[in-house]
PDB file of N, CA and C and ligand atoms in Angstrom:
ATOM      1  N   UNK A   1     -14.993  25.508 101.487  1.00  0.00           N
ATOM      2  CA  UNK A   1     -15.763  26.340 102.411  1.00  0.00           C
ATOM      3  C   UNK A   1     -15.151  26.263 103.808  1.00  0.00           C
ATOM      4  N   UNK A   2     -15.645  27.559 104.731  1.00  0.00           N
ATOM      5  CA  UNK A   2     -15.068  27.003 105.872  1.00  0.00           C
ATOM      6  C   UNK A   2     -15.730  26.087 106.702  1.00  0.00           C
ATOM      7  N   UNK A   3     -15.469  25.260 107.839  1.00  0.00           N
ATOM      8  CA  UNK A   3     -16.279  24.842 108.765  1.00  0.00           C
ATOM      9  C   UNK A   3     -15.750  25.668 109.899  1.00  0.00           C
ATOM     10  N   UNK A   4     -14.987  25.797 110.032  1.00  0.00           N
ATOM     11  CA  UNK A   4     -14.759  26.396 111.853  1.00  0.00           C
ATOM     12  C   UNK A   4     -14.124  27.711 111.085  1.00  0.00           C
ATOM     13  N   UNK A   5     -15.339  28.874 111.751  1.00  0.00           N
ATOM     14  CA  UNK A   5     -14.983  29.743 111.631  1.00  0.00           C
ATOM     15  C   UNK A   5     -13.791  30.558 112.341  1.00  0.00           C
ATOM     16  N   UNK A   6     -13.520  30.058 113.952  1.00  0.00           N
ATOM     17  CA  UNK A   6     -12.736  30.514 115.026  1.00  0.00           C
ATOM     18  C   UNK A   6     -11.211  30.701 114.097  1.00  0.00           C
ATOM     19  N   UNK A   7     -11.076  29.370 113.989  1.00  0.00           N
ATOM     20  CA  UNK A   7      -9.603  28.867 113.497  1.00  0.00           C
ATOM     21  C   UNK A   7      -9.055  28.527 111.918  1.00  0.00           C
ATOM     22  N   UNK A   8     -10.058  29.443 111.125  1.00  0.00           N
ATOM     23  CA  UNK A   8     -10.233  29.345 110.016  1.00  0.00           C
ATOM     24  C   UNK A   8      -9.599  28.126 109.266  1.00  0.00           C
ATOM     25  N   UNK A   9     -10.506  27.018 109.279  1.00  0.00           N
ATOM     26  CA  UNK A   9     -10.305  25.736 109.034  1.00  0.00           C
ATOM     27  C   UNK A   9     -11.565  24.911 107.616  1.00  0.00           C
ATOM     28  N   UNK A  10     -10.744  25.293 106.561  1.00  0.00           N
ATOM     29  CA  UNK A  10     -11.713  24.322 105.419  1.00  0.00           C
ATOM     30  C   UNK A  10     -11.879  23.380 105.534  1.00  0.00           C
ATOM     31  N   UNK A  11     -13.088  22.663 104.760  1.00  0.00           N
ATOM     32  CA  UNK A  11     -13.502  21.394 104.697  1.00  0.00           C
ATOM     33  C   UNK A  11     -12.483  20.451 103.682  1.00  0.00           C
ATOM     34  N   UNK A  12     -11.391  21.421 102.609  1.00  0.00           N
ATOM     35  CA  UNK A  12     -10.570  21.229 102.103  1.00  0.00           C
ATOM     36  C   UNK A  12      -9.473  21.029 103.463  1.00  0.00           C
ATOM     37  N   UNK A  13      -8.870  21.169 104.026  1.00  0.00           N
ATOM     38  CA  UNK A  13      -7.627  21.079 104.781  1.00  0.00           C
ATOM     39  C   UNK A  13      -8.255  20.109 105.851  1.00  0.00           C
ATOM     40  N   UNK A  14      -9.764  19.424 106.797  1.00  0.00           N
ATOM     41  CA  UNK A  14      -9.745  18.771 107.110  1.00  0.00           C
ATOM     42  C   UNK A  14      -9.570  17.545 106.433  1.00  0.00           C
ATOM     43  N   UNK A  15      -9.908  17.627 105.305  1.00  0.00           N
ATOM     44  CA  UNK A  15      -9.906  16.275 104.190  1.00  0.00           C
ATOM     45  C   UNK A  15      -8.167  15.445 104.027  1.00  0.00           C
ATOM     46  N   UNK A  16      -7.273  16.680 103.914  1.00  0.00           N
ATOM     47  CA  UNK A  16      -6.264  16.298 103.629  1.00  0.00           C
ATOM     48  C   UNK A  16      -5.263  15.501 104.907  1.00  0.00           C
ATOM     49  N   UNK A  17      -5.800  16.694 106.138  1.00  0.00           N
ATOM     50  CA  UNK A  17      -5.556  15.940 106.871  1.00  0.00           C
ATOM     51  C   UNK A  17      -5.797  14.332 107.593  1.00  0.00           C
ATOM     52  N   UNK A  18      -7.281  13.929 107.018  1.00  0.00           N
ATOM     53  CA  UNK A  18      -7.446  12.660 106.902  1.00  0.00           C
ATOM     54  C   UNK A  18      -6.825  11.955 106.300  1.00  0.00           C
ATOM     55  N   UNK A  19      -6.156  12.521 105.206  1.00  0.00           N
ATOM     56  CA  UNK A  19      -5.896  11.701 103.860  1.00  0.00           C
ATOM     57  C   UNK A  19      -3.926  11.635 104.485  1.00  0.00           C
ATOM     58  N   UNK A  20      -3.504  12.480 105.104  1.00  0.00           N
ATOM     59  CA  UNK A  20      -2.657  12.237 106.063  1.00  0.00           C
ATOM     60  C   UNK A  20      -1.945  11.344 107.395  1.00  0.00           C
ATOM     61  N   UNK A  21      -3.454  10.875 107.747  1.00  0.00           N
ATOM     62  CA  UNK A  21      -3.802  10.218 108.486  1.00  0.00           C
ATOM     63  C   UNK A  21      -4.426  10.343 109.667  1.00  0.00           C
ATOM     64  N   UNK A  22      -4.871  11.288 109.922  1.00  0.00           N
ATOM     65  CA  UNK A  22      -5.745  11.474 110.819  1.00  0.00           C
ATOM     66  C   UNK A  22      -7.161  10.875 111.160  1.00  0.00           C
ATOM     67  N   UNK A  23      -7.487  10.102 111.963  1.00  0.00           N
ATOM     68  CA  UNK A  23      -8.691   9.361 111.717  1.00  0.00           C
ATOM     69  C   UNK A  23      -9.900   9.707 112.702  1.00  0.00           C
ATOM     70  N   UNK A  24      -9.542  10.720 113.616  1.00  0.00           N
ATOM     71  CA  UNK A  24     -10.742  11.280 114.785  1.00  0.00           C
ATOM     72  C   UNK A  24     -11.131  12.519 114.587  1.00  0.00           C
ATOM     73  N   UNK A  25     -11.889  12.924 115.294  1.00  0.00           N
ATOM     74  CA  UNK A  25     -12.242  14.699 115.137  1.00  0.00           C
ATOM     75  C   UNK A  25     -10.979  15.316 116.105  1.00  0.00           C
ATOM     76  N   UNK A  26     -10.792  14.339 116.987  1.00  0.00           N
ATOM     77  CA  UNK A  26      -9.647  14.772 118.260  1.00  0.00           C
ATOM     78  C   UNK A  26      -7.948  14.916 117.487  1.00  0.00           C
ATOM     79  N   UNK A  27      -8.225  14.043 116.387  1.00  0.00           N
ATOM     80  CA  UNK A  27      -6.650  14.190 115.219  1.00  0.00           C
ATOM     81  C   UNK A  27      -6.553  15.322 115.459  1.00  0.00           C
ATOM     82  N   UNK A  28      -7.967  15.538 114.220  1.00  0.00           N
ATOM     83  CA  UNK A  28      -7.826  16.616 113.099  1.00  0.00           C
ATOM     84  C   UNK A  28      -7.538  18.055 114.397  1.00  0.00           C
ATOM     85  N   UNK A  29      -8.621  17.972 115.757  1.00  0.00           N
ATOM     86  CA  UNK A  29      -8.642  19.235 115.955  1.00  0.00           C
ATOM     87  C   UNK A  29      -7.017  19.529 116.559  1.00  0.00           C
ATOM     88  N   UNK A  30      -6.501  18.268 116.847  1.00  0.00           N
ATOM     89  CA  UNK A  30      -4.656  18.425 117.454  1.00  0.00           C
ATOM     90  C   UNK A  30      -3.861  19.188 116.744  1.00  0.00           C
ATOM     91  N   UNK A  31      -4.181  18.539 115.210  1.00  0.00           N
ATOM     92  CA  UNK A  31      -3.277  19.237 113.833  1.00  0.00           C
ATOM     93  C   UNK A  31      -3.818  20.655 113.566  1.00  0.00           C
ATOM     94  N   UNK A  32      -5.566  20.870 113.354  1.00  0.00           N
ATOM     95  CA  UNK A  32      -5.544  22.144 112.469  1.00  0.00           C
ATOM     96  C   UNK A  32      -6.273  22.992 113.903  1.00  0.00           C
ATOM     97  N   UNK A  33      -6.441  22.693 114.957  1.00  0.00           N
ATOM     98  CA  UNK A  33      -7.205  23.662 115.508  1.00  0.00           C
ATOM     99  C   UNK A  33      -8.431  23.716 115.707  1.00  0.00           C
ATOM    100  N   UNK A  34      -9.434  23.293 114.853  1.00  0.00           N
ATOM    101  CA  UNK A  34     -10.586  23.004 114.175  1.00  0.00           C
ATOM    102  C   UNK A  34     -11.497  22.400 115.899  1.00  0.00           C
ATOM    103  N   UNK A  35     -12.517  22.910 115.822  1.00  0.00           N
ATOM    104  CA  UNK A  35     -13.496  22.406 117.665  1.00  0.00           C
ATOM    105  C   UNK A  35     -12.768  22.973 118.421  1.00  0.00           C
ATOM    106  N   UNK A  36     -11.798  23.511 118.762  1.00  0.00           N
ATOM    107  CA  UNK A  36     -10.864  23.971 120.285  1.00  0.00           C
ATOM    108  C   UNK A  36     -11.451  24.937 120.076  1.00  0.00           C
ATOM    109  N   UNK A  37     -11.973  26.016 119.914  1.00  0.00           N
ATOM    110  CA  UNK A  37     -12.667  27.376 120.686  1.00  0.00           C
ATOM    111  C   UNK A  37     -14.024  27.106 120.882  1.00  0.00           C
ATOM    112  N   UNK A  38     -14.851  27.736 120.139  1.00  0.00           N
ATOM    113  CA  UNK A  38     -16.149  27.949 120.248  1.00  0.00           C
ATOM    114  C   UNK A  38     -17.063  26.446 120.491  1.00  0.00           C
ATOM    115  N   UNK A  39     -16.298  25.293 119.818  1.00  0.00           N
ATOM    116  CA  UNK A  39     -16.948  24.362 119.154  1.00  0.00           C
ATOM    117  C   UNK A  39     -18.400  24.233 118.363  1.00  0.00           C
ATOM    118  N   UNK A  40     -18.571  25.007 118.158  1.00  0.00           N
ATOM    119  CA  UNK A  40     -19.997  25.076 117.264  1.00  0.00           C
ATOM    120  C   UNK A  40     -19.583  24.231 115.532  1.00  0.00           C
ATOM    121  N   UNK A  41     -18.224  24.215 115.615  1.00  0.00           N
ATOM    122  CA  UNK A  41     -17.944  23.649 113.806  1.00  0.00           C
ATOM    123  C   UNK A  41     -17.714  22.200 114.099  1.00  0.00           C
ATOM    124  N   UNK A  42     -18.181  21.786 115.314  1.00  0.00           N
ATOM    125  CA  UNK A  42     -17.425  20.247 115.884  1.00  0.00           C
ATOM    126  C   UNK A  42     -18.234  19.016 115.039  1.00  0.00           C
ATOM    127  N   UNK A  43     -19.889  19.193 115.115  1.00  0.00           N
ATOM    128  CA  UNK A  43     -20.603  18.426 114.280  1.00  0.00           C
ATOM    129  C   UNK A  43     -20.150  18.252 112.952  1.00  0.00           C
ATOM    130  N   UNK A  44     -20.386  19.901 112.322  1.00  0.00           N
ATOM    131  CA  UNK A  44     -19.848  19.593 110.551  1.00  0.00           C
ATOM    132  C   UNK A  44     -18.318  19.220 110.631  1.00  0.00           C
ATOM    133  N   UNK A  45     -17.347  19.370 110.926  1.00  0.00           N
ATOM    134  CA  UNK A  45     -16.166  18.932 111.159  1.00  0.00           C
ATOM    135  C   UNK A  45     -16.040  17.139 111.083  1.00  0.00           C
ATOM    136  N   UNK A  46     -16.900  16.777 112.206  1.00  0.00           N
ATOM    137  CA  UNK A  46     -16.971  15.545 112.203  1.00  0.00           C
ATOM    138  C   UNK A  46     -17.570  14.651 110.385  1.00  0.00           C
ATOM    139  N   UNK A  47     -18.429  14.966 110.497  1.00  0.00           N
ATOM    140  CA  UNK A  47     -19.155  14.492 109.349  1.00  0.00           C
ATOM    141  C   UNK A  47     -18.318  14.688 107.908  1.00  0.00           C
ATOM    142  N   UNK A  48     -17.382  15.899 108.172  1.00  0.00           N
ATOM    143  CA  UNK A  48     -16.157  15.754 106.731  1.00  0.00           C
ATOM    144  C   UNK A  48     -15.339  14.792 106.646  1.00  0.00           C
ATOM    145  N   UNK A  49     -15.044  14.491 108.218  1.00  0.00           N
ATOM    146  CA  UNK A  49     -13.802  13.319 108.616  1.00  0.00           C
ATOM    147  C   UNK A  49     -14.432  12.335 108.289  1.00  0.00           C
ATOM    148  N   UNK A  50     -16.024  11.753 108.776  1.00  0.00           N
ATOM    149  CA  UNK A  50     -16.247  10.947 108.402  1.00  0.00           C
ATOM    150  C   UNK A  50     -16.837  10.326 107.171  1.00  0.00           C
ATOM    151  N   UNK A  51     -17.420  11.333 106.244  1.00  0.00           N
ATOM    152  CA  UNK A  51     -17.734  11.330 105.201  1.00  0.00           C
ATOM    153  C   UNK A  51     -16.466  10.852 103.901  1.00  0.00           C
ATOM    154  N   UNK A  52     -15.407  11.090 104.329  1.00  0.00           N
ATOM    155  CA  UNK A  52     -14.399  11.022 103.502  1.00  0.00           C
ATOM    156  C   UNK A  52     -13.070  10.358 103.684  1.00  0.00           C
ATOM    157  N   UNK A  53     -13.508   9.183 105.120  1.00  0.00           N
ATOM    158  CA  UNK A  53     -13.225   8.209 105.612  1.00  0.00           C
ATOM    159  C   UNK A  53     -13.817   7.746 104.645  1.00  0.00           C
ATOM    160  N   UNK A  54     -15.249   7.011 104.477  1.00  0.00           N
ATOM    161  CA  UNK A  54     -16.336   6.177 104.315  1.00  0.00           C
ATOM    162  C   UNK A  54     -15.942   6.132 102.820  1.00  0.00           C
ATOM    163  N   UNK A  55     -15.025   7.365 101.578  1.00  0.00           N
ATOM    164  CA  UNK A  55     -15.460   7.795 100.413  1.00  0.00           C
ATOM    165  C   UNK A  55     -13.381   7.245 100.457  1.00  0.00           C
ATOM    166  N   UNK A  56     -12.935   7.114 101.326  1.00  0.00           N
ATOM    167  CA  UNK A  56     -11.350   6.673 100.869  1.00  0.00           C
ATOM    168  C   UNK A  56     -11.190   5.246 100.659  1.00  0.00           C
TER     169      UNK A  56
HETATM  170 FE1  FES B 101     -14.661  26.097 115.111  1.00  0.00          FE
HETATM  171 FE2  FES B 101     -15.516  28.036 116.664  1.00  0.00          FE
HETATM  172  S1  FES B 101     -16.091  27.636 114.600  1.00  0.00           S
HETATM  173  S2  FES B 101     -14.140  26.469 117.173  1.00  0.00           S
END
């Protein structure tokens, strides 16, 4: 699904990028874009990173 609609950013491609190594919301948004416009996807964004931190 998506989370950030702006920068069309899945909950699939934040995952990987964790699994990459990315370990902040500030990583992920460096690598995919993801919170830099609107930020309205910044909460659910977060909670993928950290959800699947917690699940690695
Ligand atoms: Fe992600 Fe707008 S939905 S920045």
């Amino acid at each position: 699904m998506y989370v950030c609609l702006c920068k069309g950013v899945t909950d699939s491609a934040i995952r990987d990028a964790v699994d990459a190594g990315a370990e902040s919301l500030r990583q992920v948004r460096d690598q995919l874009g993801v919170a830099s416009q609107c930020g309205k996807c910044a909460c659910v964004a977060r909670e993928v990173i950290n959800e699947h931190m917690e699940s690695a």
